[in-house]
PDB file of C-alpha atoms in Angstrom:
ATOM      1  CA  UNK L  79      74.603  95.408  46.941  1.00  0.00           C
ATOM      2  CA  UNK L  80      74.576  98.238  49.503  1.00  0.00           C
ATOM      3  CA  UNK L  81      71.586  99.364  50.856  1.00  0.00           C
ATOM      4  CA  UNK L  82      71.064 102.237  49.310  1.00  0.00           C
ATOM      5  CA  UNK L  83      71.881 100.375  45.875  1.00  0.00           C
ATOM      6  CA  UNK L  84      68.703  98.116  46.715  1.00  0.00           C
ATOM      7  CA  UNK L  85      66.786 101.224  47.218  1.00  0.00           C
ATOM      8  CA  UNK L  86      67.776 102.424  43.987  1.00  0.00           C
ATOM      9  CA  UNK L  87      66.957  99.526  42.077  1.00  0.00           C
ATOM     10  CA  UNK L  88      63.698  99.292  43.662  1.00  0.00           C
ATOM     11  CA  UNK L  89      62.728 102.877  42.662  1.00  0.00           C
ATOM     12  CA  UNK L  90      63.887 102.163  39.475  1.00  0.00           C
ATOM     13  CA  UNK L  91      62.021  98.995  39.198  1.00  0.00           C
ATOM     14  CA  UNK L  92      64.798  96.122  38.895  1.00  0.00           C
ATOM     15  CA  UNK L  93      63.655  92.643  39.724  1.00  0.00           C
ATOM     16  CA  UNK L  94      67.068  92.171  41.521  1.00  0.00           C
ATOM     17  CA  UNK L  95      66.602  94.577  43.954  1.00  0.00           C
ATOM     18  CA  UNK L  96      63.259  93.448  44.784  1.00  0.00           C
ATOM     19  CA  UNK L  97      64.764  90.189  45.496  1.00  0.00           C
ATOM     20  CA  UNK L  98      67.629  91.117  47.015  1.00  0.00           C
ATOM     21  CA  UNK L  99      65.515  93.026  49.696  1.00  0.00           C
ATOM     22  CA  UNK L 100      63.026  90.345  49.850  1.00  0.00           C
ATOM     23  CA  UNK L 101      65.989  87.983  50.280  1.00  0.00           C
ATOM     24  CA  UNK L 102      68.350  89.937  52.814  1.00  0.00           C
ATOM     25  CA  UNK L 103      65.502  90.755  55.018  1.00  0.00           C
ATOM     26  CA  UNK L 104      62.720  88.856  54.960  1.00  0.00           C
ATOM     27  CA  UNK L 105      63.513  86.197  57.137  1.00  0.00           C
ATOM     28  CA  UNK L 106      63.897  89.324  59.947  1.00  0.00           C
ATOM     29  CA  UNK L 107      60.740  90.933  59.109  1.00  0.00           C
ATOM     30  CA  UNK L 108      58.689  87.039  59.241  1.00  0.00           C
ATOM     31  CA  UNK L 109      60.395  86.296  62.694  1.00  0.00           C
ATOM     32  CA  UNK L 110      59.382  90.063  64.468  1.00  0.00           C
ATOM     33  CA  UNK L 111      56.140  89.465  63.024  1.00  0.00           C
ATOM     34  CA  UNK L 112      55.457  85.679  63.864  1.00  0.00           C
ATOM     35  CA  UNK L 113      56.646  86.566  67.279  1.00  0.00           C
ATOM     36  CA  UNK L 114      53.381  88.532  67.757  1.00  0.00           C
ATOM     37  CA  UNK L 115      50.781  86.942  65.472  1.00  0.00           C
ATOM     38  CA  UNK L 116      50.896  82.940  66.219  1.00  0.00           C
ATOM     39  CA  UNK L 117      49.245  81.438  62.813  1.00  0.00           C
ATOM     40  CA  UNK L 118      52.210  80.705  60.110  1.00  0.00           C
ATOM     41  CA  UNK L 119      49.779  81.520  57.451  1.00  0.00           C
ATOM     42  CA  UNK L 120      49.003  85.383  58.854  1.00  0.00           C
ATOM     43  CA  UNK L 121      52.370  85.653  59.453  1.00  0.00           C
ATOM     44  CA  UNK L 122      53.328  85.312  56.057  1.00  0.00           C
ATOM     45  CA  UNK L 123      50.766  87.500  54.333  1.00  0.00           C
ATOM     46  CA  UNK L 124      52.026  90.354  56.834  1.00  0.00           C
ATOM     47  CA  UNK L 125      55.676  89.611  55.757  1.00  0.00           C
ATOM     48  CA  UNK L 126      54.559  89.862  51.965  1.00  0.00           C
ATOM     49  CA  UNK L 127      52.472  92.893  52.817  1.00  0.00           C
ATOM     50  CA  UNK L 128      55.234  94.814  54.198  1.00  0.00           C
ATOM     51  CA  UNK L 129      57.342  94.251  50.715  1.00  0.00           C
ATOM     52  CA  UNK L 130      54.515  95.040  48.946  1.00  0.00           C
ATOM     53  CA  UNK L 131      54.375  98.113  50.847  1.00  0.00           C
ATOM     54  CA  UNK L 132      57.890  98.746  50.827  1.00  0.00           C
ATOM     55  CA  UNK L 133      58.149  98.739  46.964  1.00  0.00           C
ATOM     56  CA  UNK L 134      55.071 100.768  46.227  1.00  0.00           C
ATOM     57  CA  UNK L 135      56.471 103.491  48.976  1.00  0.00           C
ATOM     58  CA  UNK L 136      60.438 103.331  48.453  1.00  0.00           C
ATOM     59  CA  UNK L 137      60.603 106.782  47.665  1.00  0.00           C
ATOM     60  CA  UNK L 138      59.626 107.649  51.143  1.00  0.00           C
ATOM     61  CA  UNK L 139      62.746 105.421  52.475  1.00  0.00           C
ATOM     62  CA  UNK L 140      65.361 108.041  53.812  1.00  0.00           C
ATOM     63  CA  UNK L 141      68.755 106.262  54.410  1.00  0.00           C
ATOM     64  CA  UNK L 142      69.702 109.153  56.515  1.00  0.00           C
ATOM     65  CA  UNK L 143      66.891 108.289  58.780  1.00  0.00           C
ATOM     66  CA  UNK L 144      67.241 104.230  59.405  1.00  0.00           C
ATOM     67  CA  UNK L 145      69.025 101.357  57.915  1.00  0.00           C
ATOM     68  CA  UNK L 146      66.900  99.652  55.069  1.00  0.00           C
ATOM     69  CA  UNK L 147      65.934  96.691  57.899  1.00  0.00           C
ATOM     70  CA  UNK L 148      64.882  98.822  60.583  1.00  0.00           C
ATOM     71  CA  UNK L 149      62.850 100.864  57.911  1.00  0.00           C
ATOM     72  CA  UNK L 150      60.785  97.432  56.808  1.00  0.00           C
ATOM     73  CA  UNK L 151      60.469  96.656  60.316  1.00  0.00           C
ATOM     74  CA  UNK L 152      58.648  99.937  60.679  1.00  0.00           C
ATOM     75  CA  UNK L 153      56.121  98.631  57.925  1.00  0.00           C
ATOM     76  CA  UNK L 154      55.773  95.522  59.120  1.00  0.00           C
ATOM     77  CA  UNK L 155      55.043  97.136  62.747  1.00  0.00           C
ATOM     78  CA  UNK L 156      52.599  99.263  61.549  1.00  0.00           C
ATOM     79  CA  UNK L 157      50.730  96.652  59.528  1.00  0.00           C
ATOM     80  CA  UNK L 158      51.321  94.007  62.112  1.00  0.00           C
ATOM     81  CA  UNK L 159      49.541  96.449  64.837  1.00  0.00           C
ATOM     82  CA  UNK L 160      46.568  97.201  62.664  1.00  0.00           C
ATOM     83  CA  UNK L 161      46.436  93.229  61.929  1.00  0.00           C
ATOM     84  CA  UNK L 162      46.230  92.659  65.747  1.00  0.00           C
ATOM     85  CA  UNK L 163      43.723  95.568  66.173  1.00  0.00           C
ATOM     86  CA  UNK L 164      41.358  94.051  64.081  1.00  0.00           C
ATOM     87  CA  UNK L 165      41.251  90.819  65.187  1.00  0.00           C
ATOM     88  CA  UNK L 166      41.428  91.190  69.311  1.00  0.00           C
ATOM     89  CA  UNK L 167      38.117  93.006  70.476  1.00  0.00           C
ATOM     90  CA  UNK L 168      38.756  96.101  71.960  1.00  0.00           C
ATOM     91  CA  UNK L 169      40.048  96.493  75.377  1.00  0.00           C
ATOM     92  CA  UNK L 170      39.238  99.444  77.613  1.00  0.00           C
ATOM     93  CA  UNK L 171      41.654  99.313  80.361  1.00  0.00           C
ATOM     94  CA  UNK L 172      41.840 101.377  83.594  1.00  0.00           C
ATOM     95  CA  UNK L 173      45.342 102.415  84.660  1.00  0.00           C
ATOM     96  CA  UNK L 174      45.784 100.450  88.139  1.00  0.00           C
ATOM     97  CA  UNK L 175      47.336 103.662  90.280  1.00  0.00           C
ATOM     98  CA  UNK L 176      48.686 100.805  92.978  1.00  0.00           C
ATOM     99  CA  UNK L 177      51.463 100.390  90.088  1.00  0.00           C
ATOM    100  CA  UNK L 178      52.923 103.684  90.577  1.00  0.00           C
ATOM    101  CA  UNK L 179      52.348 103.871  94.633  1.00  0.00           C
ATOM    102  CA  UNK L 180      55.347 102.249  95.426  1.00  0.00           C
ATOM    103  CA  UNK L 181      58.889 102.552  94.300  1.00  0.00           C
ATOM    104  CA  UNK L 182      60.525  99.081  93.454  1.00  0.00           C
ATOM    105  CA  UNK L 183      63.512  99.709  92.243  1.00  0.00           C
ATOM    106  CA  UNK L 184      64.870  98.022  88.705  1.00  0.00           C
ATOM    107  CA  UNK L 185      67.243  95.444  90.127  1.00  0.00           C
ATOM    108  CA  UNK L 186      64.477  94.108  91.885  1.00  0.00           C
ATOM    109  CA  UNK L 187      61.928  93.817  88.948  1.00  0.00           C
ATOM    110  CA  UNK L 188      65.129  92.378  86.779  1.00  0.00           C
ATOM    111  CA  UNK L 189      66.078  89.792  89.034  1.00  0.00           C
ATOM    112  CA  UNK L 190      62.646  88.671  89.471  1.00  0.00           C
ATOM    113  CA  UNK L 191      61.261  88.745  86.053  1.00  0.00           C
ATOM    114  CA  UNK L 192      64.107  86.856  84.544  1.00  0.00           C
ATOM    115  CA  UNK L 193      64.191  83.629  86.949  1.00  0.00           C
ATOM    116  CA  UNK L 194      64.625  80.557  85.341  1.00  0.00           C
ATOM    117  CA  UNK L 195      61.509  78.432  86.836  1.00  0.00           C
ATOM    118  CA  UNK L 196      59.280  76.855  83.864  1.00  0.00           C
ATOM    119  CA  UNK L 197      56.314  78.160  85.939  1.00  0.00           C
ATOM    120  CA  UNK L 198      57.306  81.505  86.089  1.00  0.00           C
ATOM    121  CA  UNK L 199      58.179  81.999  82.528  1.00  0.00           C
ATOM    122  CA  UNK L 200      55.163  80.069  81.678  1.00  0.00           C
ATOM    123  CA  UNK L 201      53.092  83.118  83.767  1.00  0.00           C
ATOM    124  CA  UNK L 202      54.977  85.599  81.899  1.00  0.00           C
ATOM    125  CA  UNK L 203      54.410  84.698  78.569  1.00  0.00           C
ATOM    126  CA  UNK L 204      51.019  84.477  79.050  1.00  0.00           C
ATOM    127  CA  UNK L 205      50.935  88.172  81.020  1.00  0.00           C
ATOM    128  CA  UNK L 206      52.945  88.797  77.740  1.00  0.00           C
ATOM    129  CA  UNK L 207      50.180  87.860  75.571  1.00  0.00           C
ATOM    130  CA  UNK L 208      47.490  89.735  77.171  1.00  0.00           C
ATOM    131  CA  UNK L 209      48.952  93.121  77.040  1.00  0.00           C
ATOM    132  CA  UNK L 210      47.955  95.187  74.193  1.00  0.00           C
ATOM    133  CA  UNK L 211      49.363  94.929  70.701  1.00  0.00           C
ATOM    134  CA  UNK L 212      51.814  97.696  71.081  1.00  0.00           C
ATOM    135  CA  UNK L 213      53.511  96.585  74.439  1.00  0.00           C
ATOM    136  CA  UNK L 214      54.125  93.213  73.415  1.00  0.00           C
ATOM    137  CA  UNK L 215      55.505  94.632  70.525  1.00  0.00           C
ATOM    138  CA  UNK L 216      58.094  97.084  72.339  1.00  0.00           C
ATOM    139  CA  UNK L 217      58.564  93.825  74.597  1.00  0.00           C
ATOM    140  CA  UNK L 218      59.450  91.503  71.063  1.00  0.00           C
ATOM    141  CA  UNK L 219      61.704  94.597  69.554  1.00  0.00           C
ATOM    142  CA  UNK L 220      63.685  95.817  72.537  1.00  0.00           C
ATOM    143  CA  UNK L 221      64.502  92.316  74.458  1.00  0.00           C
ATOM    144  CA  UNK L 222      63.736  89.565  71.618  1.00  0.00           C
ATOM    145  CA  UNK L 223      65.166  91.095  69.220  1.00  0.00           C
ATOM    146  CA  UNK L 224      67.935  93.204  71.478  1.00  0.00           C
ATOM    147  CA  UNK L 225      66.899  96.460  69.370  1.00  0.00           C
ATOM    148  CA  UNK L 226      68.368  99.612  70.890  1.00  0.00           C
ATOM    149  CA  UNK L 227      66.071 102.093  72.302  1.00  0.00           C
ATOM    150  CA  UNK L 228      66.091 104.868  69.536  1.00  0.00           C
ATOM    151  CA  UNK L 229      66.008 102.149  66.638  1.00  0.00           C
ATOM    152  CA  UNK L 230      62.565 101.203  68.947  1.00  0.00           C
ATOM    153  CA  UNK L 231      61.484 104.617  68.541  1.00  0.00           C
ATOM    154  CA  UNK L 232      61.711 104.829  65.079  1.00  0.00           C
ATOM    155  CA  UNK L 233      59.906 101.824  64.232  1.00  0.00           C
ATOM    156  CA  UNK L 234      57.203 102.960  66.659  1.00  0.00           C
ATOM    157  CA  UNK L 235      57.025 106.572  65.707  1.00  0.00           C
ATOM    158  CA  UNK L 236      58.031 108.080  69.569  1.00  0.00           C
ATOM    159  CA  UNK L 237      61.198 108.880  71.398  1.00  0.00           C
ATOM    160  CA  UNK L 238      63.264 106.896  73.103  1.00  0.00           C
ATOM    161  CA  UNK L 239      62.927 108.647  76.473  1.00  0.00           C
ATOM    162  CA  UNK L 240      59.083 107.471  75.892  1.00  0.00           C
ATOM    163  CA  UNK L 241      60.001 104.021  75.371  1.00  0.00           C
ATOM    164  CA  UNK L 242      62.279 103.940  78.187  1.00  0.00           C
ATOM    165  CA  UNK L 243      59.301 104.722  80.532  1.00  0.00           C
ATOM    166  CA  UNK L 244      56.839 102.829  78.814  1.00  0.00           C
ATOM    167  CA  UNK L 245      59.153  99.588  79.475  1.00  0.00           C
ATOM    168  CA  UNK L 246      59.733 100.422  82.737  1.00  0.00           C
ATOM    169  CA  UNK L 247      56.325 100.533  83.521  1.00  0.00           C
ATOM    170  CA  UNK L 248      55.646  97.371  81.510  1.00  0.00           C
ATOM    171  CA  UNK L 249      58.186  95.974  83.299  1.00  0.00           C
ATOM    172  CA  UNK L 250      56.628  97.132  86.801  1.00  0.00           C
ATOM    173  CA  UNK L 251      53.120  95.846  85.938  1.00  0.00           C
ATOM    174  CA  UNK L 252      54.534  92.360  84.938  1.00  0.00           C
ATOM    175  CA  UNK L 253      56.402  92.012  87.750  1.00  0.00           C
ATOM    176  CA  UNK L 254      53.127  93.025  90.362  1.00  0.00           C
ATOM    177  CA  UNK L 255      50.870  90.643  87.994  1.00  0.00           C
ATOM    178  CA  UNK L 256      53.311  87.705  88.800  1.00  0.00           C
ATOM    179  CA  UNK L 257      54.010  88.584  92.036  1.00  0.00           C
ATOM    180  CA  UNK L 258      49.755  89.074  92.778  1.00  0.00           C
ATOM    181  CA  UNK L 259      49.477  85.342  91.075  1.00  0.00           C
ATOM    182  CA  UNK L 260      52.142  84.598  93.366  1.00  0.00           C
ATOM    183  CA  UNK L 261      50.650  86.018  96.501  1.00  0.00           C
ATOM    184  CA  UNK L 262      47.568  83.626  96.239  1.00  0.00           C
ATOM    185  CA  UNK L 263      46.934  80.629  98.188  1.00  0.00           C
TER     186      UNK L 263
END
């Protein structure tokens, strides 16, 4: 079935192209989730949540717009971000200006935020995880999932010039965080 022949049979409520979807893109939607929410169980109740939501809301699915996957990816990244919302406590963070002071140029922050050494990666992941819900979900769709920029910016509801600069800085703040860590005595 094409895509839009899923759509259609969801509308028109067809069992097989509730399954089909469920089956052609569920294990996608269940690995961009699990990738931010750790707990198997959580994980799964988003991924059924977002199909759920798909079906009752399939008349809002415009194939001009997105492909059928990067439409239930939207979903699952909106539900996935209120999930993670309502479990962390809220964080009130204060831009740190020092990021912007200096120019380091991309190469730089590149080459040093993709070594190889187990420490370093270990650092990262765990800067990774204490960013807010939203970054480390950029971070999962753009370079775990090797998204392009504007597919990002659909899923996210901004542009991709946005997202562009948001990663940049991301990237920036990452690389001063491991390089402050690395700094100390």
């Amino acid at each position: 079935m094409t895509e839009k022949q899923i759509a259609e049979a969801v509308r028109e409520g067809r069992d097989e192209g509730q399954a089909e979807m469920v089956g052609r893109y569920a294990e996608r939607v269940f690995t961009m989730i699990a990738r931010m929410v750790p707990d198997v169980m959580d994980a799964e109740e988003l991924t059924q949540d977002t199909f759920l939501r798909a079906f009752n809301h399939i008349d809002s699915y415009d194939t001009s717009k997105a492909s059928l996957s990067t439409w239930l990816c939207r979903i699952a990244y909106r539900l996935t971000l209120d999930f993670m919302k309502r479990r962390r406590p809220p964080v009130f963070l204060m831009e740190d200006t020092s990021t912007w002071e200096t120019d380091i140029s991309d190469e730089r922050i590149e080459a040093e935020l993709s070594t190889g050494k187990e420490e370093r990666i270990q650092r990262l992941e765990q800067l990774i995880g204490d960013l807010m819900p939203d970054e480390q979900m950029l971070l999962t769709l753009h370079y775990y999932e090797n998204r392009p920029l504007d597919e990002c910016a659909f899923i996210m509801d901004s542009t991709p010039h946005a997202l562009a600069n948001r990663l940049y800085r991301l990237r920036k703040k990452l690389y001063k965080q491991l390089q402050t860590k690395h700094d100390k005595p």
